[in-house]
Coordinates of C-alpha atoms in Angstrom, one line a residue:
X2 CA 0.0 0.0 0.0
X3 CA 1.3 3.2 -1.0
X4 CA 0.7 4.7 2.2
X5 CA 3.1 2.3 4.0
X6 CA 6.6 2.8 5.7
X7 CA 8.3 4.5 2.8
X8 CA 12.2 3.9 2.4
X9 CA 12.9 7.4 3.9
X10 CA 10.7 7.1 6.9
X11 CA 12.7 3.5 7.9
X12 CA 15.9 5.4 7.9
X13 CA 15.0 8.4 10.0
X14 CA 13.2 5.5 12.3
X15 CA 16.5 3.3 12.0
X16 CA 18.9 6.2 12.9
X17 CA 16.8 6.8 15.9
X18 CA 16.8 3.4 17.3
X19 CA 20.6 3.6 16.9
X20 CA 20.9 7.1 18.3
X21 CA 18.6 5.7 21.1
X22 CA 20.6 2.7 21.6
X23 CA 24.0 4.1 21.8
X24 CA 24.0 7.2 23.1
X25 CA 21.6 7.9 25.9
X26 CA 24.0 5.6 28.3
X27 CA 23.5 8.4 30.4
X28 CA 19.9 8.5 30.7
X29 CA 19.1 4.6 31.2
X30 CA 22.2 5.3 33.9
X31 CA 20.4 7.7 35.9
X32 CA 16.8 6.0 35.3
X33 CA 18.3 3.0 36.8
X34 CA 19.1 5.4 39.5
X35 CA 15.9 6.9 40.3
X36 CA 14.0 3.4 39.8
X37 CA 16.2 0.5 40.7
X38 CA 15.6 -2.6 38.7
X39 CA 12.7 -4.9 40.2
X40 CA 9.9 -6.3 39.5
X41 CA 8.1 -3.2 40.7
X42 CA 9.8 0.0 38.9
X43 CA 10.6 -2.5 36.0
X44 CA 6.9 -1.6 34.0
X45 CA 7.3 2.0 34.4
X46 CA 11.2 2.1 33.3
X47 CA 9.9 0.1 30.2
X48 CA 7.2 2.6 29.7
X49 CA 9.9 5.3 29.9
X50 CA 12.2 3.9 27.6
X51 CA 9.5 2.9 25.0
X52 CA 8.7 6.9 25.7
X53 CA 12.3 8.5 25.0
X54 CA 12.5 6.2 21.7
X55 CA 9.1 7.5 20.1
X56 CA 10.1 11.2 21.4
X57 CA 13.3 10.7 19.4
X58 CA 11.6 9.2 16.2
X59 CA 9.0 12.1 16.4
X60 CA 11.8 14.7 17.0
X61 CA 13.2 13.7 14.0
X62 CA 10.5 12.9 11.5
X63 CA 9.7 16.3 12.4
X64 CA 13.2 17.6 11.0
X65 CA 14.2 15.4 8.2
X66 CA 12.3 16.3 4.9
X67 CA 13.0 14.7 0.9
X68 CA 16.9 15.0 -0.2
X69 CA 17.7 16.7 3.1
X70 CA 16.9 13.9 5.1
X71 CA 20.1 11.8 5.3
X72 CA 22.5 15.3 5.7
X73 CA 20.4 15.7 8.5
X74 CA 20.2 11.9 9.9
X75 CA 24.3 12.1 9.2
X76 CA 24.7 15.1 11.5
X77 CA 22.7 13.8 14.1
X78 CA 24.2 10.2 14.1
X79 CA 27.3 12.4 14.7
X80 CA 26.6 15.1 16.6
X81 CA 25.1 12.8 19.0
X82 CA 28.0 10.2 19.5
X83 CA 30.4 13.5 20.4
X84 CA 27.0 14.1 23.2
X85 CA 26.8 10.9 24.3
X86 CA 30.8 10.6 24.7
X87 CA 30.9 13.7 27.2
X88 CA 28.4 13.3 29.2
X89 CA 28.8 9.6 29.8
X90 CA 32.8 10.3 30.3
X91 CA 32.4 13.4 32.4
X92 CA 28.4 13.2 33.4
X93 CA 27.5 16.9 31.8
X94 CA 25.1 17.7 30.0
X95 CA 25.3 19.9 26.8
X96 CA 23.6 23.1 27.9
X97 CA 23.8 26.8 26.7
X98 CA 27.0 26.5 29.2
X99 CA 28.7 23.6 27.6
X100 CA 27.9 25.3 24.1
X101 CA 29.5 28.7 24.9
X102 CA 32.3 26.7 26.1
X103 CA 32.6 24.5 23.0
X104 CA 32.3 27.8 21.1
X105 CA 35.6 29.2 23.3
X106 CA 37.7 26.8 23.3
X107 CA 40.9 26.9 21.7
X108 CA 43.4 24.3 20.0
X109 CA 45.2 23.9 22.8
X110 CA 42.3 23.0 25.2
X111 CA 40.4 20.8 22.3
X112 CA 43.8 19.0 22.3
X113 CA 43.4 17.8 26.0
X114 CA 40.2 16.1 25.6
X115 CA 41.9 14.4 22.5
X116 CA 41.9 10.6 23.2
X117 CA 41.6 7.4 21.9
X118 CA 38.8 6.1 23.3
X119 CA 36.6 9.4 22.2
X120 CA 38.4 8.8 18.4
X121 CA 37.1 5.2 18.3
X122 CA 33.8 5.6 19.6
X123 CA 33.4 9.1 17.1
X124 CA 34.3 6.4 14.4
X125 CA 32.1 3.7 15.4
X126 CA 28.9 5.1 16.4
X127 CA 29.0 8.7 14.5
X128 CA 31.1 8.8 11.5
X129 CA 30.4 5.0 10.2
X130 CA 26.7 5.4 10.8
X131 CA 26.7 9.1 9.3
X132 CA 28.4 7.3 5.9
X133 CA 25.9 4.7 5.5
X134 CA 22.8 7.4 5.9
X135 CA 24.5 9.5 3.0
X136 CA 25.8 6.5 1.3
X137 CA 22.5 4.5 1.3
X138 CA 20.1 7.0 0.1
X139 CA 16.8 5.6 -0.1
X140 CA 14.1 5.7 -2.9
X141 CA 12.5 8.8 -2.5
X142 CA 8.6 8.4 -3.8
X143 CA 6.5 11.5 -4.9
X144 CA 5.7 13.8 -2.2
X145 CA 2.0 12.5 -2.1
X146 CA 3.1 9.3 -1.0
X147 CA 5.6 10.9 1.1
X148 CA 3.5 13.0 2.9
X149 CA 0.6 10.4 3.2
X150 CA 3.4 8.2 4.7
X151 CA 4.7 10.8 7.4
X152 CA 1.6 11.6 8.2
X153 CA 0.4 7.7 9.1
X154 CA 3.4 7.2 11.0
X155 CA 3.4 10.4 13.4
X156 CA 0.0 9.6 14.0
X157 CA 0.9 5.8 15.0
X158 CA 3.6 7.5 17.4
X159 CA 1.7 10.1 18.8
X160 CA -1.3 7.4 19.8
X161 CA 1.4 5.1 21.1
X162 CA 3.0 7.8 23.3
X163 CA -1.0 8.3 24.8
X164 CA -0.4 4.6 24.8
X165 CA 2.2 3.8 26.9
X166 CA 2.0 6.9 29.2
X167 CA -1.8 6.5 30.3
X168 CA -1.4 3.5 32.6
X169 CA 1.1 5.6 34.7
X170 CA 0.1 8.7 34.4
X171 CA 0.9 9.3 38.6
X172 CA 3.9 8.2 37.7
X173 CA 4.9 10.4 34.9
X174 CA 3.7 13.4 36.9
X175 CA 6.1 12.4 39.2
X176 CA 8.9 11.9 37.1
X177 CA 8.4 15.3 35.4
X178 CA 8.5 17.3 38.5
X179 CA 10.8 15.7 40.6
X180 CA 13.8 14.7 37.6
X181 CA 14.4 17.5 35.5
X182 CA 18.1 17.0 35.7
X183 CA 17.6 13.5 33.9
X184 CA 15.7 14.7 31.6
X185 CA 18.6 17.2 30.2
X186 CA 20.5 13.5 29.2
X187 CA 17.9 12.9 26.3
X188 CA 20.0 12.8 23.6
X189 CA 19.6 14.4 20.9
X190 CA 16.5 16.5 21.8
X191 CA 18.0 18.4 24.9
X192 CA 21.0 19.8 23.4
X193 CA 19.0 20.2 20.2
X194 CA 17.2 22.6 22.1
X195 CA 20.0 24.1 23.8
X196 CA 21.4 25.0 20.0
X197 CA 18.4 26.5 19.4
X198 CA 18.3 28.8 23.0
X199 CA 22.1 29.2 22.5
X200 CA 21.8 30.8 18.9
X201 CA 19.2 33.0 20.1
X202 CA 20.7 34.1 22.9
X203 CA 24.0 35.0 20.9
X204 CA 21.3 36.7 17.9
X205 CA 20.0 38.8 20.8
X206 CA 23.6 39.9 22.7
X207 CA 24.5 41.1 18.7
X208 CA 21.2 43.1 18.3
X209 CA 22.2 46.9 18.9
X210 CA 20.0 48.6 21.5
X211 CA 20.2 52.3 22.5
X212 CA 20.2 52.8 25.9
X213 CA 19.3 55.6 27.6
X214 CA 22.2 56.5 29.8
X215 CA 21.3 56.9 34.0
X216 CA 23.0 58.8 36.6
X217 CA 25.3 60.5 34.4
X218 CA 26.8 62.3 36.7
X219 CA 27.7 59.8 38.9
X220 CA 30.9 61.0 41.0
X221 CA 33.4 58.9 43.3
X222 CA 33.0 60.6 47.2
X223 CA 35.0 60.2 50.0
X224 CA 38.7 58.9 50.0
X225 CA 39.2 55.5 49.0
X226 CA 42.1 53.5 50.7
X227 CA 40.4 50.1 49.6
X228 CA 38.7 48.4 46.7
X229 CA 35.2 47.4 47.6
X230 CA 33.9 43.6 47.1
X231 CA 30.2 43.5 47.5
X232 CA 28.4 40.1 47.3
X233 CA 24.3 40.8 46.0
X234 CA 22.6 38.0 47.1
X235 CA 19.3 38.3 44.8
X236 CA 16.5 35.8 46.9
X237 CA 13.5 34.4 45.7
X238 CA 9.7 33.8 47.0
X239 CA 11.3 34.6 50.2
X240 CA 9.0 36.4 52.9
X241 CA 10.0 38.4 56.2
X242 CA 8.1 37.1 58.6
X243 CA 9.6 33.6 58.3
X244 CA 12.6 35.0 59.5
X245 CA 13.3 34.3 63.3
X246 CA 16.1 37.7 63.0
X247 CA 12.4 39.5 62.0
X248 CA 10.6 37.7 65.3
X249 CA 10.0 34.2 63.7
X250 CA 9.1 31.5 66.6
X251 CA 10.9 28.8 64.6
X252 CA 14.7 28.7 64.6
X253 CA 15.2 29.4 60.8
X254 CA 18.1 31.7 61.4
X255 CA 20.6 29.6 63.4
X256 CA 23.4 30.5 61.3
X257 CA 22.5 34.2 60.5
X258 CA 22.2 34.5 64.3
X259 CA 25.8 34.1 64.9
X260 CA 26.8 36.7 62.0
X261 CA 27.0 40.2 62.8
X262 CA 24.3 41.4 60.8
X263 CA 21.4 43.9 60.6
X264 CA 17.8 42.5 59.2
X265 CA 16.3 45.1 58.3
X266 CA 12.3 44.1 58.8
X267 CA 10.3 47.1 57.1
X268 CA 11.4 46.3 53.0
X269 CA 8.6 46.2 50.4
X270 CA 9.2 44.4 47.1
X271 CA 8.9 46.5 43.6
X272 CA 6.4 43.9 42.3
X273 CA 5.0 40.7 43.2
X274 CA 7.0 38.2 40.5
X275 CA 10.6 37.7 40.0
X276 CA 9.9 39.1 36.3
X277 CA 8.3 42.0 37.6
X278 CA 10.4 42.5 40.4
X279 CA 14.1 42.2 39.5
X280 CA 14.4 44.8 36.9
X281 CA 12.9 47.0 38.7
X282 CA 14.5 46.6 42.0
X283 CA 17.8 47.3 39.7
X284 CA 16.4 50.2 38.0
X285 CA 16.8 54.0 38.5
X286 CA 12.5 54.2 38.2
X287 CA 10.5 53.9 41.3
X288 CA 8.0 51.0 41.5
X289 CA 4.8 53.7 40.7
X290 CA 7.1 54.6 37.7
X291 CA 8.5 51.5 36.8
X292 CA 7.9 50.1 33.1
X293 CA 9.6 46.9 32.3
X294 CA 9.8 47.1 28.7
X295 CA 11.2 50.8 28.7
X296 CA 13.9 49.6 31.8
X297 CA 15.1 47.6 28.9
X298 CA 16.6 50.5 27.1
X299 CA 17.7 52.2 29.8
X300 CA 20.8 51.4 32.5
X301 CA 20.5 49.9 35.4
X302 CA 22.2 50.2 38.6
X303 CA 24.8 47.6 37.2
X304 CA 25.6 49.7 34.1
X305 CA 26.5 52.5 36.4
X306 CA 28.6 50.7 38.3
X307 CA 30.4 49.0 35.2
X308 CA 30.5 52.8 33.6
X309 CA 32.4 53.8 36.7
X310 CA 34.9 50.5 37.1
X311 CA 33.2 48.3 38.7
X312 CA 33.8 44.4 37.9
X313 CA 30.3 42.8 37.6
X314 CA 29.7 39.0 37.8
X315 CA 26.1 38.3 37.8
X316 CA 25.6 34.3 38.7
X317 CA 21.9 32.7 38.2
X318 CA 20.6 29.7 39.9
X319 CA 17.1 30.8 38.9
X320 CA 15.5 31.2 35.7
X321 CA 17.6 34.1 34.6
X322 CA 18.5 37.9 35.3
X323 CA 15.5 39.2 33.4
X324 CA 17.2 41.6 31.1
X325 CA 19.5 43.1 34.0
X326 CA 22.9 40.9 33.1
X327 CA 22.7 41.3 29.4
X328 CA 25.5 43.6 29.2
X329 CA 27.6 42.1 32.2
X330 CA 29.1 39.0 33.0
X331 CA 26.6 36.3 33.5
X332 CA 27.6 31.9 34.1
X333 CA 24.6 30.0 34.5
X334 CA 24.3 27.8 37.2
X335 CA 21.5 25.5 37.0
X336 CA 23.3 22.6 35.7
X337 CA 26.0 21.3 36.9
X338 CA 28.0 22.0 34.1
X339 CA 29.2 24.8 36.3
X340 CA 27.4 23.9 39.6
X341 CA 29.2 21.7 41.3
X342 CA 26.7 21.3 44.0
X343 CA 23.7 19.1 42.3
X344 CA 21.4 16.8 43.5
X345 CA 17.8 16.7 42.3
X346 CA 18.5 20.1 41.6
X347 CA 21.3 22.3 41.2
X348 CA 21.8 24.2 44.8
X349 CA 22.4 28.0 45.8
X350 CA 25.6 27.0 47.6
X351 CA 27.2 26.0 44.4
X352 CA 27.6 29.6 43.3
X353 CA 30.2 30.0 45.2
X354 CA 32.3 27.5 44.0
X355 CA 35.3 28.9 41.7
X356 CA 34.7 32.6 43.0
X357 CA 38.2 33.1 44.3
X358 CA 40.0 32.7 41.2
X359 CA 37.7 35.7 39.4
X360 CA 38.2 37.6 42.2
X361 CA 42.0 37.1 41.8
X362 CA 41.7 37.8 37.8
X363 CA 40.2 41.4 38.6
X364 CA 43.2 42.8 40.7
X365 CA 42.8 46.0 42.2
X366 CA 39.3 46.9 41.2
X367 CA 36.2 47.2 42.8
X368 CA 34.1 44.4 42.7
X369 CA 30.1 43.5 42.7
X370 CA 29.1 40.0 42.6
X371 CA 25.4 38.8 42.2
X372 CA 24.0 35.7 43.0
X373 CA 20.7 34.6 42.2
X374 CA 18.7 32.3 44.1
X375 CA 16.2 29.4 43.6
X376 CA 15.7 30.2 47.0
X377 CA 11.6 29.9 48.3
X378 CA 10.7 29.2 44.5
X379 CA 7.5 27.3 44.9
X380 CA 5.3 25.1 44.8
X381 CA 7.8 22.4 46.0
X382 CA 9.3 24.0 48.4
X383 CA 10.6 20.4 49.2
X384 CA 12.8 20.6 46.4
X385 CA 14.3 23.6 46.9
X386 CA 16.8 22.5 49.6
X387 CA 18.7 19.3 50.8
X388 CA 17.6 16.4 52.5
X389 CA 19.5 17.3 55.7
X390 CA 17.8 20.7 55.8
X391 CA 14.3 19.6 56.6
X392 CA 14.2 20.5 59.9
X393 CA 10.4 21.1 60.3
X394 CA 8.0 18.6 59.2
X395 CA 6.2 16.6 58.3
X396 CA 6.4 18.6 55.4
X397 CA 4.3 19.1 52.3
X398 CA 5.6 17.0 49.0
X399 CA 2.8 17.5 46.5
X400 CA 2.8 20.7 43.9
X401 CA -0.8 21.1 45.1
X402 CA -0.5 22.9 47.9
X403 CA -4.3 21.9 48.4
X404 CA -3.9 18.6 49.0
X405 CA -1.3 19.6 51.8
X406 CA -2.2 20.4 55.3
X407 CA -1.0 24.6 56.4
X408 CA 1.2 22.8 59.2
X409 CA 3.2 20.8 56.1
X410 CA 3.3 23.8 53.8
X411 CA 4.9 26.1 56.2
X412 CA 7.5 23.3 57.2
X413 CA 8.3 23.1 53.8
X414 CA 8.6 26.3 53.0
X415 CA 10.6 27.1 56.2
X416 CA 13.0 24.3 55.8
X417 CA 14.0 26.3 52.6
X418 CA 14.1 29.5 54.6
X419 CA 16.6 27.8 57.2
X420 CA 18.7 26.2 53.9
X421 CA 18.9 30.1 52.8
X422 CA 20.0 30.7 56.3
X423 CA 22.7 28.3 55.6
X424 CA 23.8 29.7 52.2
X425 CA 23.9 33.3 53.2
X426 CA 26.2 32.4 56.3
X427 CA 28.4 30.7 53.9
X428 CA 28.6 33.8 51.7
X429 CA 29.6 35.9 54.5
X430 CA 32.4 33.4 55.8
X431 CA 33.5 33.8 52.1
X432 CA 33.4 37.5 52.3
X433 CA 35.4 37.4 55.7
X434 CA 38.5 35.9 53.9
X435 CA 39.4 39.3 52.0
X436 CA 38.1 41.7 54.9
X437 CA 42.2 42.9 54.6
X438 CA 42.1 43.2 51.0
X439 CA 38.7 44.8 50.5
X440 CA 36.0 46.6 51.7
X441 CA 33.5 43.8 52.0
X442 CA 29.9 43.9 52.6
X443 CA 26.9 41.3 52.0
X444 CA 23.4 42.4 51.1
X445 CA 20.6 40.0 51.0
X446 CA 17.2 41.3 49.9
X447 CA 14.4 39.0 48.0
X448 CA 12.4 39.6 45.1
X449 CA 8.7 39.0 46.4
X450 CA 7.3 37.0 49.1
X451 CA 4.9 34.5 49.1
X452 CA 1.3 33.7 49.9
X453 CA 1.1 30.2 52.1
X454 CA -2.6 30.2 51.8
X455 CA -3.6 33.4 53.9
X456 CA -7.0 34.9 52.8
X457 CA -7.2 31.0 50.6
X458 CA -4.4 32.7 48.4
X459 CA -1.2 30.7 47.5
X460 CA 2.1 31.3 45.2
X461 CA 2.8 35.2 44.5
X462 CA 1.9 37.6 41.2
X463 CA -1.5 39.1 42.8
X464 CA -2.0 42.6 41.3
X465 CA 0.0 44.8 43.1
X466 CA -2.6 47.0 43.8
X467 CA -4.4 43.7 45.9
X468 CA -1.3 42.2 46.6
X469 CA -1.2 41.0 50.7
X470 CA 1.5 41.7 52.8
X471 CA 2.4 38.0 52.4
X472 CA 3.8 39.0 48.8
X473 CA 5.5 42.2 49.1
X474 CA 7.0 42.2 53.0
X475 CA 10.2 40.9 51.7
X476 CA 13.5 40.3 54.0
X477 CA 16.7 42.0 53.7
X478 CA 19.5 41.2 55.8
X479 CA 23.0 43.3 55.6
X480 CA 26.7 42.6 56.3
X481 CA 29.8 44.6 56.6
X482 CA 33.3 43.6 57.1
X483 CA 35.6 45.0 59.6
X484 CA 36.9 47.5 56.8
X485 CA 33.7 48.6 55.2
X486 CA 32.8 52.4 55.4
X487 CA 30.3 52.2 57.3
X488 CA 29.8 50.0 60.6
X489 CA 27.0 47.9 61.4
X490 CA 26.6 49.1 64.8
X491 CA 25.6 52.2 63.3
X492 CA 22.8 50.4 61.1
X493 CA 21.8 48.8 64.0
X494 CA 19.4 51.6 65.1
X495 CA 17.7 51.8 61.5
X496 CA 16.4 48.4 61.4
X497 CA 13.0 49.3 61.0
X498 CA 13.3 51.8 58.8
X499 CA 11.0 52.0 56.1
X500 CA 12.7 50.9 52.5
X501 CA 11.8 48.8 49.5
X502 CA 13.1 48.1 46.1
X503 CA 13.3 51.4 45.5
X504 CA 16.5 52.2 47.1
X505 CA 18.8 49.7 45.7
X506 CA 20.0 51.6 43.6
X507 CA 21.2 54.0 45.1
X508 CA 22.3 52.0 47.9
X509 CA 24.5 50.1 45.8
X510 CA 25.9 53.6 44.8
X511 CA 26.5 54.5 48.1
X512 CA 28.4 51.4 49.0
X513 CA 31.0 51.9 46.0
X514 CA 31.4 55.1 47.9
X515 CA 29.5 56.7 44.7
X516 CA 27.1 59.5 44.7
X517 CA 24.4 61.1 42.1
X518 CA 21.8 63.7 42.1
X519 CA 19.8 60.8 40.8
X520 CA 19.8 59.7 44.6
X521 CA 18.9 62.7 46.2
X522 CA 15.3 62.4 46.4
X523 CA 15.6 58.8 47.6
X524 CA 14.9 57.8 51.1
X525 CA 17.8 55.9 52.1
X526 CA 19.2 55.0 55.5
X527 CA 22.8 55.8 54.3
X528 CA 22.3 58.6 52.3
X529 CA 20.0 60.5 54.9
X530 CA 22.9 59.6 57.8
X531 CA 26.1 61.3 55.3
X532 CA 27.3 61.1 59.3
X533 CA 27.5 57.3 59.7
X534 CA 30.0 57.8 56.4
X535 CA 32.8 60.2 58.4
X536 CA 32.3 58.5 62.0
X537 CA 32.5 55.1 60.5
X538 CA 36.1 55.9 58.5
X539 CA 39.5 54.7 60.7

C-alpha cells in the first residue's frame, strides 16, 4: 500500500533506534538510578524507555524532509556520539554553558580532551553510521506518497506515546516534577534545544539597542584607601516574617544568628514576581514609575557601576537575570556544568564554588558580585533545599498545595528559609577571607514574598494594587566587614526603617562610595545619615 513505511521514513526510524541505543547511556544510567531494577519500577522504566524512543523518532521525522533527510540523519548520528561521549565520560550535560564553552575553546584546550577512546567511539557510532545514511540514500517516492506516509506514522507515534504513558500517568507526573536533571540526558532532543536557546541568545547579545544613559553624573566621594567587594545576594519567594532575625518563633536563622548582621524588617518588594520585580529593584524608576519594557533600554544600577569601574559578575541559579545581566558577565548555574553542587537540583551553595580565582583575575578593582537564588521558589518548596535541611516537618511534598495540610506547607517552606540561612552564612564566611584586601559587605534582599494560603491565596503575582502583605514584606539582611565604610553598629538603630526596592539603587551607589543627584530624592538610611559615612572611617 502506498501509504506504508516509505524507504525514507525507515531510515529516520532506524537512525533513531541507533541514536537511542548508543547514546543515551547516560539516561538509562540515571533511570536506573531513580527506579532500581525490580519487579516493581521495571513496568514503568519500560514505559519510559519505550517513551524516549518515540520522542526521538518524532523529533526527527519532524526535522528530516526529501533529499535533506540523510544530511540531517548524518549530523545527528554524529553530533550525538560526540554528546553521548561527554556526558557519559564526564556526566555533563550539553547546555547553553557547555555550548558557549565549545564555542571558546581553543586548540590547545580541544587537544586535551583528544583521546583514543573518544576517536574510536566518534568512528564507530558517529562517523560510520553518518556514511551509511548519506551513502545509502533511499528511494524517495513523490511527495504525495511521502507525505501520506509521514503523516500515518506520526499519527501511529503520537497514539502510542497516549499509549504507553496512560497506565502511569501518577507516575509520569512524578517523574516530570521531581527529575528535571535527567531529563537534560535525552540525547539528541536536549541539546537540540540548547542549540536553538544558545543561537538565540547569541542573535539577541549582537542586536544593537540604545540605551538611555542613567545617573550621568555619577561622581566617586570620600577617600578611597580600599577596593570594595560587595556580594548581592538576589533571593527568591522569600518572605520576612519567616525569618526568626524578624521575630520568627521557629529557629530558621541559626546561622544568621551568629553573623553580625542587621535584618532590616520594614522592605517592600517592587512587584509581586521575579519578572516583575528584578528589573525593577535594579532600575533607576521607582516602582509607581517603573515600566519593564522601557527599563530595557535604559541602564541599570549595574551599568553605572560598570561605567564607573566596577567588575560585575552576575551568577543565576534561577530562571535568569530578566534583562539586568545582558550587558555584564553572567555563568549560568542551574546545571552542573558549572554547579558543582547538584542533586535533584542544582543548589544555591554552588555559586560559590570557583569565586576566588575571578576575584583574583580582577586585581585591584572594585568588585560587585550577584547571586541569584532558587531560593523559596514554589510550589515544592521540598525541592528547593537538601535532605539534611528539613528541619520542620512533616512537610508538604505535592505541587498542590491543596492537598497539603497549612502545618506541612509552612514546614516546607521554612525548611527552605533555614537552607537560605545556611547559604547566606556561607557567603559571608566567604566574604570574611578578603576583609584585609577589600571593603567587604553582603546584602541580601528577596524579590517578592509568598502567599502560604492566607485569605485562601497561594504562590505570589497578585496585582499589586491587591497584593497581601504576604507578597511584598520581603527580608533584607545586611553585612559589613571590619573595613567597610560604614559600621554595622551604626545600622543597627535603623532596622525598621522603612525601604523597598526602591532604594537599591542607590544603595549600591553608596556602597561603592558613589554619589548622584539621581539619589537625592531617595529615602535611604545611608544617604539620609552622610554622618554614619565620616564616623564610621578609621
Amino acid at each position: 500500500m502506498k501509504t506504508s513505511l516509505t524507504p525514507l521514513n525507515r531510515n529516520i526510524i532506524l537512525a533513531a533506534l541507533f541514536i537511542m541505543l548508543t547514546g543515551n547511556l547516560s539516561l538509562f544510567k540515571r533511570l536506573l538510578e531513580i527506579y532500581p531494577l525490580n519487579l516493581e519500577s521495571l513496568p514503568f522504566l519500560l514505559s519510559l524507555t519505550v517513551f524516549f524512543t518515540l520522542a526521538t523518532m518524532l523529533f526527527l521525522l519532524l526535522i528530516s524532509y526529501g533529499r535533506a533527510t540523510r544530511w540531517v540523519l548524518a549530523f545527528f548520528l554524529v553530533a550525538s556520539s560526540q554528546a553521548a561521549y561527554y556526558m557519559d565520560q564526564y556526566g555533563v550535560v550539553i547546555d547553553t554553558v557547555m555550548l558557549d564553552n565549545i564555542a571558546q575553546t581553543d586548540l590547545r584546550e580541544a587537544a586535551g580532551l583528544f583521546n583514543m577512546n573518544l576517536v574510536i567511539r566518534t568512528c564507530l557510532l558517529g562517523l560510520i553510521p553518518a556514511w551509511l545514511a548519506l551513502r545509502y540514500r533511499p528511494v524517495i517516492h513523490s511527495f504525495k506518497t511521502e507525505l501520506k506516509s509521514r503523516i500515518l506514522l506520526l499519527f501511529v507515534l503520537i497514539i502510542a506515546l497516549f499509549a504507553i504513558v496512560a497506565p502511569f500517568t501518577a507516575g509520569y507526573a512524578s517523574f516530570i516534577r521531581e527529575h528535571k536533571m535527567t531529563r537534560m540526558f535525552a540525547n539528541p532532543i536536549y541539546f537540540t534545544y540548547s542549540g536553538i536557546l544558545y543561537a538565540a541568545q547569541k542573535f539577541k547579545s549582537t542586536k544593537v539597542v540604545a540605551l538611555k544613559r542613567t545617573a550621568t553624573d555619577t561622581v566617586e566621594i570620600g577617600n578611597k584607601y580600599k577596593n570594595e567587594l560587595i556580594i548581592l545576594v538576589v533571593g527568591e519567594t522569600a518572605r520576612a516574617d519567616r525569618f526568626s532575625l524578624n521575630g520568627y518563633t521557629k529557629e530558621t536563622n541559626p546561622e544568621l544568628s551568629k553573623q553580625d548582621v542587621v535584618s532590616l524588617s520594614n522592605v517592600s518588594s517592587c512587584g509581586t514576581s521575579t519578572g516583575e520585580s528584578v528589573p525593577c529593584m535594579f532600575s533607576a524608576m521607582t516602582r509607581k514609575h517603573f515600566d519593564r519594557e522601557e527599563a530595557l533600554h535604559i541602564e541599570n544600577a549595574l551599568d553605572v557601576l560598570y561605567e564607573n569601574g566596577v567588575q560585575i559578575l552576575w551568577r543565576d541559579n534561577n530562571s535568569d537575570s530578566k534583562g539586568v545581566a545582558v550587558r555584564m558577565q553572567y555563568e549560568d548555574f542551574k546545571s552542573p556544568t558549572l554547579n558543582p553542587i547538584c542533586d535533584e537540583e542544582c543548589r544555591d551553595i554552588g555559586m560559590l564554588s570557583g569565586l576566588d580565582k575571578f576575584i583574583a583575575s580582577k586585581g585591584n578593582k572594585d568588585i560587585l558580585i550577584v547571586l541569584h537564588q532558587m531560593g523559596n521558589h514554589g510550589p515544592e518548596y521540598y525541592r528547593r533545599y537538601p535532605k539534611e535541611f528539613e528541619k520542620f516537618t512533616p512537610t508538604c511534598k505535592s505541587s498542590d498545595l491543596k492537598n497539603c495540610t497549612p502545618q506541612e506547607i509552612n514546614n516546607a517552606y521554612d525548611n527552605a528559609i533555614l537552607y537560605t540561612d545556611y547559604f547566606l552564612s556561607k557567603v559571608i564566611d566567604f566574604l570574611k577571607k578578603y576583609d584585609g584586601k577589600y571593603e567587604t559587605a553582603m546584602l541580601y534582599v528577596s524579590d517578592h514574598g509568598e502567599s502560604l494560603g492566607e485569605h485562601g491565596m497561594y504562590l505570589h503575582a497578585a496585582p499589586y494594587i491587591l497584593a497581601p502583605k504576604e507578597q511584598t514584606h520581603i527580608p533584607a539582611i545586611v553585612w559589613m566587614g571590619q573595613r567597610f565604610d560604614y559600621k554595622i553598629d551604626q545600622l543597627k538603630p535603623y532596622r525598621d526603617y522603612p525601604l523597598s526596592h526602591d532604594d537599591l539603587f542607590c544603595m549600591l551607589l553608596v556602597g561603592f562610595e558613589m554619589d548622584s543627584k539621581t539619589c537625592e530624592a531617595r529615602r535611604n538610611v545611608l544617604f539620609e545619615n552622610r554622618d554614619l559615612k565620616k564616623a564610621g572611617k578609621k
